[in-house]
Amino acid sequence: MKLSTRGRYATRILLCIAREQDGGPVRKQLIADRERVSSDYVEQILVALRSSGLVNSHRGAKGGFTLARGPADITIWEVLQASEGPIGLVPCLGNEAHCRHTGTCVTRTLWEGAATLLHDYFQGVTLKELVEREEKLIGEQVLMYDI
């Protein structure tokens, strides 16, 4: 399984919104500037995140984007599904028609086990947790700089 830049940036975009939304809706251009990607690319990702119910958009002069739920209620699995689509290690897990060895494939259980581990890991990590990890990393960098 290889995540695309879309999945990685979707996670970073939601982290940015989670950090910044206390000041109100977060503007698309602020996100693009912080993440150093084009505003158009941010827009494409935000459309997918909005369609999946992860963000709300707000119009007007003070418009922008906010999380649709609290950061503790949004898992990274949801973010990846919204941005990447169905996530699978091998095609046969999603559709047995892709497998010439259906019913006799000993490796299928191997792939199913790995897919379950990935799902459970990403389902167990929330945006809130990532925000806290980031704050800790930033704090550690500041401490190292001060020494």
PDB file of C-alpha atoms in Angstrom:
ATOM      1  CA  MET A   1       0.000   0.000   0.000  1.00  0.00           C
ATOM      2  CA  LYS A   2       1.343   3.375  -0.970  1.00  0.00           C
ATOM      3  CA  LEU A   3      -0.498   6.512   0.052  1.00  0.00           C
ATOM      4  CA  SER A   4      -0.665   9.236  -2.545  1.00  0.00           C
ATOM      5  CA  THR A   5       0.214  12.856  -1.872  1.00  0.00           C
ATOM      6  CA  ARG A   6      -3.529  13.469  -1.801  1.00  0.00           C
ATOM      7  CA  GLY A   7      -3.967  11.318   1.316  1.00  0.00           C
ATOM      8  CA  ARG A   8      -0.951  12.827   3.018  1.00  0.00           C
ATOM      9  CA  TYR A   9      -2.012  16.401   2.260  1.00  0.00           C
ATOM     10  CA  ALA A  10      -5.606  15.702   3.285  1.00  0.00           C
ATOM     11  CA  THR A  11      -4.269  14.731   6.701  1.00  0.00           C
ATOM     12  CA  ARG A  12      -2.068  17.837   6.880  1.00  0.00           C
ATOM     13  CA  ILE A  13      -4.927  20.098   5.722  1.00  0.00           C
ATOM     14  CA  LEU A  14      -7.203  18.785   8.461  1.00  0.00           C
ATOM     15  CA  LEU A  15      -4.407  19.247  11.000  1.00  0.00           C
ATOM     16  CA  CYS A  16      -4.063  22.855   9.883  1.00  0.00           C
ATOM     17  CA  ILE A  17      -7.804  23.440  10.234  1.00  0.00           C
ATOM     18  CA  ALA A  18      -7.842  21.761  13.656  1.00  0.00           C
ATOM     19  CA  ARG A  19      -5.032  24.056  14.854  1.00  0.00           C
ATOM     20  CA  GLU A  20      -6.372  27.275  13.362  1.00  0.00           C
ATOM     21  CA  GLN A  21     -10.171  27.072  13.566  1.00  0.00           C
ATOM     22  CA  ASP A  22     -10.428  28.578  17.067  1.00  0.00           C
ATOM     23  CA  GLY A  23     -10.062  31.930  15.319  1.00  0.00           C
ATOM     24  CA  GLY A  24     -12.993  31.097  13.042  1.00  0.00           C
ATOM     25  CA  PRO A  25     -13.167  29.430   9.631  1.00  0.00           C
ATOM     26  CA  VAL A  26      -9.769  28.788   8.062  1.00  0.00           C
ATOM     27  CA  ARG A  27      -9.249  30.258   4.613  1.00  0.00           C
ATOM     28  CA  LYS A  28      -8.098  28.053   1.753  1.00  0.00           C
ATOM     29  CA  GLN A  29      -5.173  30.372   0.969  1.00  0.00           C
ATOM     30  CA  LEU A  30      -3.880  30.197   4.551  1.00  0.00           C
ATOM     31  CA  ILE A  31      -3.867  26.398   4.309  1.00  0.00           C
ATOM     32  CA  ALA A  32      -2.081  26.519   0.940  1.00  0.00           C
ATOM     33  CA  ASP A  33       0.541  28.913   2.315  1.00  0.00           C
ATOM     34  CA  ARG A  34       1.142  26.859   5.459  1.00  0.00           C
ATOM     35  CA  GLU A  35       1.431  23.594   3.556  1.00  0.00           C
ATOM     36  CA  ARG A  36       3.303  25.123   0.596  1.00  0.00           C
ATOM     37  CA  VAL A  37       0.969  23.704  -2.036  1.00  0.00           C
ATOM     38  CA  SER A  38      -1.205  25.376  -4.634  1.00  0.00           C
ATOM     39  CA  SER A  39      -4.563  26.787  -3.666  1.00  0.00           C
ATOM     40  CA  ASP A  40      -6.151  24.730  -6.465  1.00  0.00           C
ATOM     41  CA  TYR A  41      -4.788  21.476  -5.019  1.00  0.00           C
ATOM     42  CA  VAL A  42      -6.039  22.422  -1.551  1.00  0.00           C
ATOM     43  CA  GLU A  43      -9.451  23.141  -3.104  1.00  0.00           C
ATOM     44  CA  GLN A  44      -9.591  19.688  -4.754  1.00  0.00           C
ATOM     45  CA  ILE A  45      -8.840  17.994  -1.453  1.00  0.00           C
ATOM     46  CA  LEU A  46     -11.275  20.178   0.493  1.00  0.00           C
ATOM     47  CA  VAL A  47     -14.064  19.263  -1.945  1.00  0.00           C
ATOM     48  CA  ALA A  48     -13.483  15.561  -1.181  1.00  0.00           C
ATOM     49  CA  LEU A  49     -13.294  16.231   2.563  1.00  0.00           C
ATOM     50  CA  ARG A  50     -16.506  18.268   2.462  1.00  0.00           C
ATOM     51  CA  SER A  51     -18.297  15.580   0.426  1.00  0.00           C
ATOM     52  CA  SER A  52     -17.276  13.028   3.050  1.00  0.00           C
ATOM     53  CA  GLY A  53     -18.643  15.163   5.867  1.00  0.00           C
ATOM     54  CA  LEU A  54     -15.273  15.916   7.460  1.00  0.00           C
ATOM     55  CA  VAL A  55     -15.282  19.692   6.921  1.00  0.00           C
ATOM     56  CA  ASN A  56     -17.870  22.425   6.622  1.00  0.00           C
ATOM     57  CA  SER A  57     -17.446  25.376   4.298  1.00  0.00           C
ATOM     58  CA  HIS A  58     -18.510  28.892   5.232  1.00  0.00           C
ATOM     59  CA  ARG A  59     -19.128  31.614   2.656  1.00  0.00           C
ATOM     60  CA  GLY A  60     -18.512  35.302   2.894  1.00  0.00           C
ATOM     61  CA  ALA A  61     -15.760  37.707   3.881  1.00  0.00           C
ATOM     62  CA  LYS A  62     -14.989  35.697   7.007  1.00  0.00           C
ATOM     63  CA  GLY A  63     -15.585  32.380   5.306  1.00  0.00           C
ATOM     64  CA  GLY A  64     -13.384  29.339   5.082  1.00  0.00           C
ATOM     65  CA  PHE A  65     -13.400  25.820   6.466  1.00  0.00           C
ATOM     66  CA  THR A  66     -13.996  24.258   9.871  1.00  0.00           C
ATOM     67  CA  LEU A  67     -14.016  20.667  11.021  1.00  0.00           C
ATOM     68  CA  ALA A  68     -17.481  19.097  10.840  1.00  0.00           C
ATOM     69  CA  ARG A  69     -16.795  17.293  14.131  1.00  0.00           C
ATOM     70  CA  GLY A  70     -14.308  17.707  16.926  1.00  0.00           C
ATOM     71  CA  PRO A  71     -10.730  16.569  16.236  1.00  0.00           C
ATOM     72  CA  ALA A  72     -11.170  13.729  18.745  1.00  0.00           C
ATOM     73  CA  ASP A  73     -14.027  12.381  16.605  1.00  0.00           C
ATOM     74  CA  ILE A  74     -12.209  12.276  13.253  1.00  0.00           C
ATOM     75  CA  THR A  75      -9.956   9.294  12.615  1.00  0.00           C
ATOM     76  CA  ILE A  76      -7.112   9.128  10.147  1.00  0.00           C
ATOM     77  CA  TRP A  77      -8.854   6.135   8.543  1.00  0.00           C
ATOM     78  CA  GLU A  78     -11.777   8.433   7.675  1.00  0.00           C
ATOM     79  CA  VAL A  79      -9.400  11.023   6.243  1.00  0.00           C
ATOM     80  CA  LEU A  80      -7.644   8.463   4.072  1.00  0.00           C
ATOM     81  CA  GLN A  81     -10.904   6.953   2.836  1.00  0.00           C
ATOM     82  CA  ALA A  82     -12.215  10.419   1.959  1.00  0.00           C
ATOM     83  CA  SER A  83      -9.074  11.398   0.073  1.00  0.00           C
ATOM     84  CA  GLU A  84      -7.833   8.088  -1.334  1.00  0.00           C
ATOM     85  CA  GLY A  85     -11.057   6.173  -1.853  1.00  0.00           C
ATOM     86  CA  PRO A  86     -11.185   2.482  -0.945  1.00  0.00           C
ATOM     87  CA  ILE A  87      -7.923   1.416   0.659  1.00  0.00           C
ATOM     88  CA  GLY A  88      -6.630  -2.054  -0.040  1.00  0.00           C
ATOM     89  CA  LEU A  89      -3.365  -3.899  -0.191  1.00  0.00           C
ATOM     90  CA  VAL A  90      -4.341  -6.168  -3.065  1.00  0.00           C
ATOM     91  CA  PRO A  91      -7.284  -5.988  -5.498  1.00  0.00           C
ATOM     92  CA  CYS A  92      -8.713  -9.382  -4.525  1.00  0.00           C
ATOM     93  CA  LEU A  93      -9.615  -8.203  -1.013  1.00  0.00           C
ATOM     94  CA  GLY A  94     -12.139  -5.769  -2.398  1.00  0.00           C
ATOM     95  CA  ASN A  95     -13.433  -7.979  -5.176  1.00  0.00           C
ATOM     96  CA  GLU A  96     -12.937 -11.730  -5.413  1.00  0.00           C
ATOM     97  CA  ALA A  97     -13.433 -11.528  -9.183  1.00  0.00           C
ATOM     98  CA  HIS A  98      -9.872 -10.166  -9.361  1.00  0.00           C
ATOM     99  CA  CYS A  99      -8.477 -13.432  -7.996  1.00  0.00           C
ATOM    100  CA  ARG A 100      -7.844 -16.539 -10.084  1.00  0.00           C
ATOM    101  CA  HIS A 101      -7.283 -18.532  -6.894  1.00  0.00           C
ATOM    102  CA  THR A 102     -10.505 -17.807  -4.996  1.00  0.00           C
ATOM    103  CA  GLY A 103     -11.148 -20.500  -2.440  1.00  0.00           C
ATOM    104  CA  THR A 104      -7.640 -21.960  -2.651  1.00  0.00           C
ATOM    105  CA  CYS A 105      -5.455 -18.912  -2.041  1.00  0.00           C
ATOM    106  CA  VAL A 106      -3.416 -19.388   1.101  1.00  0.00           C
ATOM    107  CA  THR A 107      -1.972 -15.862   0.899  1.00  0.00           C
ATOM    108  CA  ARG A 108      -5.392 -14.209   1.079  1.00  0.00           C
ATOM    109  CA  THR A 109      -5.454 -14.573   4.866  1.00  0.00           C
ATOM    110  CA  LEU A 110      -2.020 -12.952   4.979  1.00  0.00           C
ATOM    111  CA  TRP A 111      -3.262  -9.895   3.055  1.00  0.00           C
ATOM    112  CA  GLU A 112      -6.468  -9.781   5.103  1.00  0.00           C
ATOM    113  CA  GLY A 113      -4.449  -9.766   8.315  1.00  0.00           C
ATOM    114  CA  ALA A 114      -2.207  -6.953   7.108  1.00  0.00           C
ATOM    115  CA  ALA A 115      -5.233  -4.946   5.914  1.00  0.00           C
ATOM    116  CA  THR A 116      -6.871  -5.390   9.319  1.00  0.00           C
ATOM    117  CA  LEU A 117      -3.727  -4.125  11.066  1.00  0.00           C
ATOM    118  CA  LEU A 118      -3.636  -1.025   8.840  1.00  0.00           C
ATOM    119  CA  HIS A 119      -7.327  -0.350   9.338  1.00  0.00           C
ATOM    120  CA  ASP A 120      -7.133  -0.770  13.102  1.00  0.00           C
ATOM    121  CA  TYR A 121      -4.050   1.452  13.377  1.00  0.00           C
ATOM    122  CA  PHE A 122      -5.439   4.344  11.310  1.00  0.00           C
ATOM    123  CA  GLN A 123      -8.897   3.950  12.884  1.00  0.00           C
ATOM    124  CA  GLY A 124      -7.250   4.267  16.303  1.00  0.00           C
ATOM    125  CA  VAL A 125      -5.487   7.575  15.577  1.00  0.00           C
ATOM    126  CA  THR A 126      -7.513  10.795  15.731  1.00  0.00           C
ATOM    127  CA  LEU A 127      -6.800  14.315  14.538  1.00  0.00           C
ATOM    128  CA  LYS A 128      -6.691  15.404  18.171  1.00  0.00           C
ATOM    129  CA  GLU A 129      -3.935  12.911  18.826  1.00  0.00           C
ATOM    130  CA  LEU A 130      -1.937  14.176  15.838  1.00  0.00           C
ATOM    131  CA  VAL A 131      -2.347  17.798  16.959  1.00  0.00           C
ATOM    132  CA  GLU A 132      -1.013  16.810  20.389  1.00  0.00           C
ATOM    133  CA  ARG A 133       1.915  14.918  18.843  1.00  0.00           C
ATOM    134  CA  GLU A 134       2.735  17.941  16.699  1.00  0.00           C
ATOM    135  CA  GLU A 135       2.620  20.306  19.680  1.00  0.00           C
ATOM    136  CA  LYS A 136       4.983  17.989  21.545  1.00  0.00           C
ATOM    137  CA  LEU A 137       7.405  17.865  18.599  1.00  0.00           C
ATOM    138  CA  ILE A 138       7.368  21.648  18.267  1.00  0.00           C
ATOM    139  CA  GLY A 139       7.935  22.002  22.011  1.00  0.00           C
ATOM    140  CA  GLU A 140      10.901  19.627  21.853  1.00  0.00           C
ATOM    141  CA  GLN A 141      12.430  21.605  18.977  1.00  0.00           C
ATOM    142  CA  VAL A 142      12.079  24.861  20.918  1.00  0.00           C
ATOM    143  CA  LEU A 143      13.753  23.293  23.949  1.00  0.00           C
ATOM    144  CA  MET A 144      16.629  21.984  21.839  1.00  0.00           C
ATOM    145  CA  TYR A 145      17.049  25.392  20.212  1.00  0.00           C
ATOM    146  CA  ASP A 146      17.213  27.116  23.603  1.00  0.00           C
ATOM    147  CA  ILE A 147      19.996  24.870  24.891  1.00  0.00           C
TER     148      ILE A 147
END
